[in-house]
Each structure stands twice: as C-alpha cells, then as structure tokens.
mmCIF file of C-alpha atoms in Angstrom:
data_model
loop_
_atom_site.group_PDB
_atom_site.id
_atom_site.type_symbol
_atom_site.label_atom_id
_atom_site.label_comp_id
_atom_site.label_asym_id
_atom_site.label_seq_id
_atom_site.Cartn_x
_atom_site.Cartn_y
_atom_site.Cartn_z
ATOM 1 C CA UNK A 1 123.975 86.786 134.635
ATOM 2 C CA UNK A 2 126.653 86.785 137.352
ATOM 3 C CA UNK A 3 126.149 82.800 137.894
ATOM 4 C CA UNK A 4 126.457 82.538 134.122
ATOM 5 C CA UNK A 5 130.233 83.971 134.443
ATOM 6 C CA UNK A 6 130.786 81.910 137.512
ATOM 7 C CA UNK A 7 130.281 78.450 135.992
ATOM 8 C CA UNK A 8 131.327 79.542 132.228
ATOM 9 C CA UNK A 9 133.656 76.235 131.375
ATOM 10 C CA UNK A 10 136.154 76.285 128.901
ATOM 11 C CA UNK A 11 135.668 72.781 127.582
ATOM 12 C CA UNK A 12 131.526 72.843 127.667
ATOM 13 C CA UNK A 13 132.375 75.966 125.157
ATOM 14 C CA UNK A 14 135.052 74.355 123.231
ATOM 15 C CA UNK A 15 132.268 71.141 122.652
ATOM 16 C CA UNK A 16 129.289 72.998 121.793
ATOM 17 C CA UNK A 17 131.006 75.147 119.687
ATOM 18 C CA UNK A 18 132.931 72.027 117.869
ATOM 19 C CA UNK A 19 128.990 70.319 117.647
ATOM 20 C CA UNK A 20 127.944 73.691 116.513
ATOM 21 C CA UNK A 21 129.884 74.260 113.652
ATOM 22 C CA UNK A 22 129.467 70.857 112.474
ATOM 23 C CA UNK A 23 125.782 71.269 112.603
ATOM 24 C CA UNK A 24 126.096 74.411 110.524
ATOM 25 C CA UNK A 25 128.077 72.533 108.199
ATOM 26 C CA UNK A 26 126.005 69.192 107.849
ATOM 27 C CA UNK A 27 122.963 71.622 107.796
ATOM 28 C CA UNK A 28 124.972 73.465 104.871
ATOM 29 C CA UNK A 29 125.688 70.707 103.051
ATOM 30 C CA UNK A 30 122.140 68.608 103.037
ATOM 31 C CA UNK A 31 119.496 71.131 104.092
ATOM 32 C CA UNK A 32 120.959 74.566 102.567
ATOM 33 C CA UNK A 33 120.139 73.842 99.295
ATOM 34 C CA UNK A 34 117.026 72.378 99.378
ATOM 35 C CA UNK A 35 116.133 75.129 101.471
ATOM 36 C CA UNK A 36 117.473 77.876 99.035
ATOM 37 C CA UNK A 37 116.193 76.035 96.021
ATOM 38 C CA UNK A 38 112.745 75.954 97.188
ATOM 39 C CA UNK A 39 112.389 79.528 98.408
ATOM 40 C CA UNK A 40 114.183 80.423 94.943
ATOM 41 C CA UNK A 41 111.561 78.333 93.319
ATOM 42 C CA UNK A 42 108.735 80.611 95.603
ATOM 43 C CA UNK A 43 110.127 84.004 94.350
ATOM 44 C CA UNK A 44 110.273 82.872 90.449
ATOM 45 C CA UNK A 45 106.441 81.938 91.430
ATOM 46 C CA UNK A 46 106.011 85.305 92.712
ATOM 47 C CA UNK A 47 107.722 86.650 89.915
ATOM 48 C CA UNK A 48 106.057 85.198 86.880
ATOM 49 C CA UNK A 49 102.664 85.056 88.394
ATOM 50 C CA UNK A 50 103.316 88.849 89.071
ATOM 51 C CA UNK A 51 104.435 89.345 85.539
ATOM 52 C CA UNK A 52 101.597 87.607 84.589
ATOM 53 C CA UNK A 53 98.856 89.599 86.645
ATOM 54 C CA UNK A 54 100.999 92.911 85.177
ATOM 55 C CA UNK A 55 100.180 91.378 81.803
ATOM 56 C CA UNK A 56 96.816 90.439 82.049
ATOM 57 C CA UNK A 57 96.378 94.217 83.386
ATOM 58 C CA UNK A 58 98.103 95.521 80.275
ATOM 59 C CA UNK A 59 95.842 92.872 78.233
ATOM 60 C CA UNK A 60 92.680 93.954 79.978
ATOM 61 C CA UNK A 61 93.747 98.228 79.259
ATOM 62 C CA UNK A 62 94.125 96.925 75.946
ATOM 63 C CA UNK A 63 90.763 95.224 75.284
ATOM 64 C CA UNK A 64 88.951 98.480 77.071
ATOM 65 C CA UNK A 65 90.999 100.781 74.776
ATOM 66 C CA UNK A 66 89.799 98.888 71.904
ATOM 67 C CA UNK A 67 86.257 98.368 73.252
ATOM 68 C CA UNK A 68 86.324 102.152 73.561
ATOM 69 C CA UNK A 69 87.022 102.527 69.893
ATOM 70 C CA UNK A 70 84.862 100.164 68.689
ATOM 71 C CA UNK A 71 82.052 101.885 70.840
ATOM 72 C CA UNK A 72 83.387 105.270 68.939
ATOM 73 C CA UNK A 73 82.957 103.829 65.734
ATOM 74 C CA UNK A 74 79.620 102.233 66.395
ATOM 75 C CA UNK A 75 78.468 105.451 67.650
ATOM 76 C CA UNK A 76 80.083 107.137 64.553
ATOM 77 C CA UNK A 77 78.520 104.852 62.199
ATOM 78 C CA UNK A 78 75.077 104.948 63.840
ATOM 79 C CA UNK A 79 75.318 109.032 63.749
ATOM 80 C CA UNK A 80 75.641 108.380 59.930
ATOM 81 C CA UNK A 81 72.881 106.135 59.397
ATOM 82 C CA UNK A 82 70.827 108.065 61.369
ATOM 83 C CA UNK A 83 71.942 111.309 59.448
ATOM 84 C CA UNK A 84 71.354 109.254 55.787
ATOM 85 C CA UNK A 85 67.623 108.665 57.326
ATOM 86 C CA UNK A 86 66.536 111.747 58.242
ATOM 87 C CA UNK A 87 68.057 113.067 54.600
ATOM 88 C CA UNK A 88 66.628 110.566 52.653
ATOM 89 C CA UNK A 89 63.214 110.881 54.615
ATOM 90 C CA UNK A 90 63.394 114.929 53.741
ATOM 91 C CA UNK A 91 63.792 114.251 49.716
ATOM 92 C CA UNK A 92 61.178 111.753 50.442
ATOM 93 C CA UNK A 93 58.655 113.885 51.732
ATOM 94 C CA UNK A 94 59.784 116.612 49.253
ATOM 95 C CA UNK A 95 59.519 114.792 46.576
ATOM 96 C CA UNK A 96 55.988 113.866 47.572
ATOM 97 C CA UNK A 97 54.933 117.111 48.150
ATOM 98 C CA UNK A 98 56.252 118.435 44.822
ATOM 99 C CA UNK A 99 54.607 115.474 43.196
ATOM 100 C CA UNK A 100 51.356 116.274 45.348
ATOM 101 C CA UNK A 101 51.570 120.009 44.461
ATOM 102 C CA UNK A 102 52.026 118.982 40.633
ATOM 103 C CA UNK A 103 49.182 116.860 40.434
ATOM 104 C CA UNK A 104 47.152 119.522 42.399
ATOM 105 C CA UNK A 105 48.258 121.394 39.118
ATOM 106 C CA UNK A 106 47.467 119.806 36.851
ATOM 107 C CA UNK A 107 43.930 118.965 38.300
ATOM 108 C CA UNK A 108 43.053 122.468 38.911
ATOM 109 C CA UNK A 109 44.165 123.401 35.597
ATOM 110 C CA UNK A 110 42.088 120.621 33.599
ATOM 111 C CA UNK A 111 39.252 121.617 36.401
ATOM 112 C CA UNK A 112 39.537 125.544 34.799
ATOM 113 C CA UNK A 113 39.248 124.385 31.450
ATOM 114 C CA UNK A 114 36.633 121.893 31.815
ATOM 115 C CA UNK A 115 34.559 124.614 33.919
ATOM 116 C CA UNK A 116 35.448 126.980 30.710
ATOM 117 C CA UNK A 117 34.168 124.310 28.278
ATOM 118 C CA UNK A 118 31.240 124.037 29.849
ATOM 119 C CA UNK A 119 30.463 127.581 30.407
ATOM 120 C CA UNK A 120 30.973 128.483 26.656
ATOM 121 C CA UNK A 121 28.599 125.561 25.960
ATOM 122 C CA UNK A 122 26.416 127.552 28.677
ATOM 123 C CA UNK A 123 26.882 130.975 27.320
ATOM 124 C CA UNK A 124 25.828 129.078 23.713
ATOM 125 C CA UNK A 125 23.306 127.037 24.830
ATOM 126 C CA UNK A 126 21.597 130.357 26.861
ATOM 127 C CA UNK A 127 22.343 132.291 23.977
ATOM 128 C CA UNK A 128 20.816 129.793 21.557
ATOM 129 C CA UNK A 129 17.902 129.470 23.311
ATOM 130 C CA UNK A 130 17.705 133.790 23.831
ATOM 131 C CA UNK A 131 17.760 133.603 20.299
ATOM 132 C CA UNK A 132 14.993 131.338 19.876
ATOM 133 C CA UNK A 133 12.657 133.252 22.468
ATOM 134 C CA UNK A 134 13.483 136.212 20.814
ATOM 135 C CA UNK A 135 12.077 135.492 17.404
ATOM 136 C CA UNK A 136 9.429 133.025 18.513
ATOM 137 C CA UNK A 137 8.405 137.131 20.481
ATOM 138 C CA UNK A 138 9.213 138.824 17.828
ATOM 139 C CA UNK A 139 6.957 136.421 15.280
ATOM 140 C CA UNK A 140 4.016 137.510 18.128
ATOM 141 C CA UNK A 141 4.578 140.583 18.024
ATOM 142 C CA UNK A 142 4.930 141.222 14.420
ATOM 143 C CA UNK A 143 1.806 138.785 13.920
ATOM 144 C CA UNK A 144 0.129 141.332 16.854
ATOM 145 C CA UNK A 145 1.187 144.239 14.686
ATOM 146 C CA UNK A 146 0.490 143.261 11.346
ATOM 147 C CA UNK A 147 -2.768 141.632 11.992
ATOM 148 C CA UNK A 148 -4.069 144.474 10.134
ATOM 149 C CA UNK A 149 -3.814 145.959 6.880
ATOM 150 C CA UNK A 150 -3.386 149.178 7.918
ATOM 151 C CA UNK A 151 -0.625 148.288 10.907
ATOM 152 C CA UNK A 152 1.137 146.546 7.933
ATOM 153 C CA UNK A 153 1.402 149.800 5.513
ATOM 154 C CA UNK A 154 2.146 152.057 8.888
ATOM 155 C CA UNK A 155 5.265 149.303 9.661
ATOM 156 C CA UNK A 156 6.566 149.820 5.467
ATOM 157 C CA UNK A 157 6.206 153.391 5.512
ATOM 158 C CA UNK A 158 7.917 153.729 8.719
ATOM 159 C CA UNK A 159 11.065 151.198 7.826
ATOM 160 C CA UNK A 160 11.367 153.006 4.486
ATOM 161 C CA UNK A 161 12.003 156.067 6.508
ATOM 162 C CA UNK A 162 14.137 154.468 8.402
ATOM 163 C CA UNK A 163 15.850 152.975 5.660
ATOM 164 C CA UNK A 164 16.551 156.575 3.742
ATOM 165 C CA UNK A 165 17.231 157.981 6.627
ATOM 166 C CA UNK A 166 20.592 155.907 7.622
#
C-alpha cells in the first residue's frame, strides 16, 4: 500500500478520472436504458406471471370449493333416492302382504263354507240314509213280530194302552 502512495500521480488521476466519467456517461446515455428497460421488462414478467400463478391458485380453490359442493349435493341427492327406495320398497312389501293376508281371507273363509256345505250335505245324506236303514229294520222287525196272528193282537192291545195312557 505504501508504494501505492509513493507513485500516486496527480495527472494519471486527473485522466482516468476524466475517461471515467465519460465512460459513466456514454454508458448512461446508450447502455442505461436498455439495461433498465430490460430488467423492468423481467420484473413485469415476474409480476404478471406471479399474478397469474396467484390466480390460477384462487381459480383452482375455487373449482375444489365447488367440486366440494357438487360432491355434497350428489351425496345429498343420492341419500334421497336411496331413502325414496327403501320407502317405496316398505309400502311395496306391505302392500303385498296385506294383499297376501286378504286373499288368505278370503280363501279360508270360502274354504269354511264350502267344508260347511258339504258337511250339511253329509249330516243329510247320513241322516237320509239312517232314515232309510231304520225303516227298512223296522219293516223286519215288525214283519218278525207280526208274523203271527196272535203277535199282531198283543202289538194293538198294547199301542191302545199306550195310546190312552198319554
């Protein structure tokens, strides 16, 4: 540093500084600009293509907010349908059931009246032929009885007694 200060010169410093100066001015005047224009042009790059990512985030909130709600309503609107099933399944089924049980009904019903029918016709029919058996014995046993002469005045006598008697 000390040999710096021992040849310093007065007119070497007076030069560059003249050469410097006009350096800093010609580089002011043609290179400046361009130089300032193009890193201005940079940062309004930066700048919008920041705005642009900030909006595209915004955009892309957005679009899940709204998928989010659509998802809401789908689920929504599937919990309905799926509700509206299952009820109109349950009147389905009861409805078949009370039809089933009604027709059940009604067959059992005509089944107890066509069994009573035919028992009647039964109970007739039995009795009918009871009735038959019955005299067809009784003309056997009143032939039997009144084979005789005697058996037939013994049967008189004793019906006339009968007969007074009641």
């Amino acid at each position: 540093m000390d040999k710096l200060i021992n040849d310093f010169s007065f007119g070497l410093f007076f030069w560059v500084a003249i050469i410097f100066v006009i350096l800093i001015v010609l580089m002011r005047k043609f290179a400046w600009k361009p130089i300032l224009e193009a890193l201005n042009e940079r940062e309004e790059g930066i700048s919008s293509a920041l705005e642009a990512a900030e909006n595209a985030k915004k955009e892309l909130q957005a679009l899940n907010a709204d998928n989010e709600r659509i998802l809401k309503e789908a689920r929504a609107e599937r919990d309905t349908m799926l509700k509206e099933a299952r009820e109109i399944k349950d009147k389905i089924v009861t409805d078949a059931k009370d039809e089933a049980n009604e027709q059940a009904g009604i067959i059992i019903s005509n089944a107890k009246q066509a069994i009573e029918i035919e028992k009647q016709a039964a109970v007739a029919e039995l009795k009918s032929q009871i009735a038959g058996i019955s005299i067809n014995i009784a003309k056997k046993v009143i032939k039997s009885e009144l084979a005789s002469e005697k058996s037939q005045l013994e049967l008189v006598e004793k019906s006339l007694k009968e007969v007074t008697l009641n």
